Coordinates of C-alpha atoms in Angstrom, one line a residue:
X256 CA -216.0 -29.9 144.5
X257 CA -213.2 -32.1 143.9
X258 CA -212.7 -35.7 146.0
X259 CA -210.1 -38.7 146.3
X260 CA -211.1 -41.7 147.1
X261 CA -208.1 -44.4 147.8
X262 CA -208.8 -48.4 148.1
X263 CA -206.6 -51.7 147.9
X264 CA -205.2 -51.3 151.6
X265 CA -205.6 -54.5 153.7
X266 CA -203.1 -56.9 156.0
X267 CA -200.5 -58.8 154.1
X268 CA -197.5 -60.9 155.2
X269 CA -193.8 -59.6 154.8
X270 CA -192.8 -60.1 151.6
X271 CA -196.2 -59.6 149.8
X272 CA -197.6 -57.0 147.1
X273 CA -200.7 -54.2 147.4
X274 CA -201.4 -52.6 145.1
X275 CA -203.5 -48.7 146.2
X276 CA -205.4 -47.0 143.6
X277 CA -206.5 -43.5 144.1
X278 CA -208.9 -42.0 142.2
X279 CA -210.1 -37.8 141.8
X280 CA -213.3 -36.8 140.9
X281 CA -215.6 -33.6 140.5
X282 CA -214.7 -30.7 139.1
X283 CA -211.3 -31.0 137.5
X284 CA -209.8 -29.3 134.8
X285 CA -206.7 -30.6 135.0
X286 CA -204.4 -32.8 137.3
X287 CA -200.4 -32.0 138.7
X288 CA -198.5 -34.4 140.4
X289 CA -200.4 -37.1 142.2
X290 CA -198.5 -38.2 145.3
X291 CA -198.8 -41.0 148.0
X292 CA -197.7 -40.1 151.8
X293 CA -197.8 -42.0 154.8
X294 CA -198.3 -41.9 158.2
X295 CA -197.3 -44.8 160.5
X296 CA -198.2 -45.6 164.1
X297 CA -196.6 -42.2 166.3
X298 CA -195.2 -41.0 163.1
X299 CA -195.3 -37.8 161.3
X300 CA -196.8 -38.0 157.8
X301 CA -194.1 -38.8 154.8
X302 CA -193.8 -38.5 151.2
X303 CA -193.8 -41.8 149.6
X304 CA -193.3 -40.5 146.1
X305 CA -194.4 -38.7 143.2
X306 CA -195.3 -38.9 139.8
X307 CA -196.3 -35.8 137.3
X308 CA -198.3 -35.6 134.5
X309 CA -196.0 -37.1 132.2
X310 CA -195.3 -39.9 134.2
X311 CA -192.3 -38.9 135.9
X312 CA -191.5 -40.7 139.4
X313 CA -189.5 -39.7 142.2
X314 CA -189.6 -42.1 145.4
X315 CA -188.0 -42.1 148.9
X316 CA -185.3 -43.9 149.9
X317 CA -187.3 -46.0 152.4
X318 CA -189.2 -47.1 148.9
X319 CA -187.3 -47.0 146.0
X320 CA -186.9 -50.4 144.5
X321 CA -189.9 -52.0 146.1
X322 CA -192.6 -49.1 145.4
X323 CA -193.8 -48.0 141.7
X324 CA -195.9 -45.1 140.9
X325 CA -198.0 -44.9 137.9
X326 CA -201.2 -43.1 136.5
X327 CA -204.0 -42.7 134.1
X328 CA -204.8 -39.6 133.1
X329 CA -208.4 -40.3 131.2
X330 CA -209.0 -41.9 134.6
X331 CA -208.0 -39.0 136.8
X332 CA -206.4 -41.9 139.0
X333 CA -203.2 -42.3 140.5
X334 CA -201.1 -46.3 141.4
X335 CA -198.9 -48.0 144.2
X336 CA -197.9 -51.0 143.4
X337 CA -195.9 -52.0 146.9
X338 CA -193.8 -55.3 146.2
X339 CA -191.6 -56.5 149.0
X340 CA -193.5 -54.9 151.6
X341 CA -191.9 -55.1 155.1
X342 CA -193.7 -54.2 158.8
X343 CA -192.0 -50.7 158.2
X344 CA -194.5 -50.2 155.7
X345 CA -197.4 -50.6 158.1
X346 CA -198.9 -46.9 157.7
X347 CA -202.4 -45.3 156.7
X348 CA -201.5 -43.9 153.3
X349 CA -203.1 -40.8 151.7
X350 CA -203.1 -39.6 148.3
X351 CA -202.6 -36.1 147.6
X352 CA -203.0 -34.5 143.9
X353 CA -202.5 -31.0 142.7
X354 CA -205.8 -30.2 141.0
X355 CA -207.1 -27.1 138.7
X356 CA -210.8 -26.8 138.9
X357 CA -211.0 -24.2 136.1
X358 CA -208.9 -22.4 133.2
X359 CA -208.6 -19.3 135.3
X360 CA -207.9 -20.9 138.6
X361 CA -204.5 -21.9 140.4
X362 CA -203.5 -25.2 141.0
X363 CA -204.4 -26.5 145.0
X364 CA -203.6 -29.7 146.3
X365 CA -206.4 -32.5 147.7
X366 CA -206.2 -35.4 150.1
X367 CA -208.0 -38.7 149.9
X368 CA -209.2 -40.2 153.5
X369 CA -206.7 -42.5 153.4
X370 CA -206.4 -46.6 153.2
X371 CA -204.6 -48.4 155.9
X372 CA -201.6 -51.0 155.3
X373 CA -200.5 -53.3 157.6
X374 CA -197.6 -55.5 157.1
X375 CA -197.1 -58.5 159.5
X376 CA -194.4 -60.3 160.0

């Protein structure tokens, strides 16, 4: 069994910082990319960005610049340090990862519950 836990949402004025942690535990043999998506008020969920096993990031446009992704590995957890935040970025954000549970088995992704942002103005 395999679960993500995310933390480190809240309310914060325009212009401030969060930073999300999201954390996978259980049975993992190994972690793929980690990802954060979000899902704002009568919106479809998005990809936020990405980051592999070797650290590399990909963000969307609505993000890049402001957003940075980051892990640790001996942690299993995943980072989303959100500067410049704007009431755009109000959204219940998930973390998804691409887990192994075992040497034989193939990779499957997992969802946290999800932490909520909100970003007055």
């Amino acid at each position: 069994q395999v679960q993500l836990v995310e933390s480190g949402g809240g309310l914060v004025q325009a212009g401030g910082s969060l930073r999300l942690s999201c954390a996978a535990s259980g049975s993992i043999f190994s972690i793929n990319t980690m990802d954060w998506y979000r899902q704002g008020p009568g919106s479809q969920r998005e990809l936020v960005g990405t980051i592999t096993r070797l650290g590399s990031t990909n963000y969307a446009d609505s993000v890049q610049g402001r957003f940075t992704l980051s892990r640790d590995n001996a942690k299993n957890t995943v980072y989303l340090q959100m500067n410049s935040l704007k009431p755009e970025d109000t959204a219940v954000y998930y973390c998804n990862a691409l887990i192994q549970t075992s040497y034989s088995s193939s990779p499957r992704g997992y969802w946290g519950q999800g932490t909520l942002v909100t970003v007055s103005s």
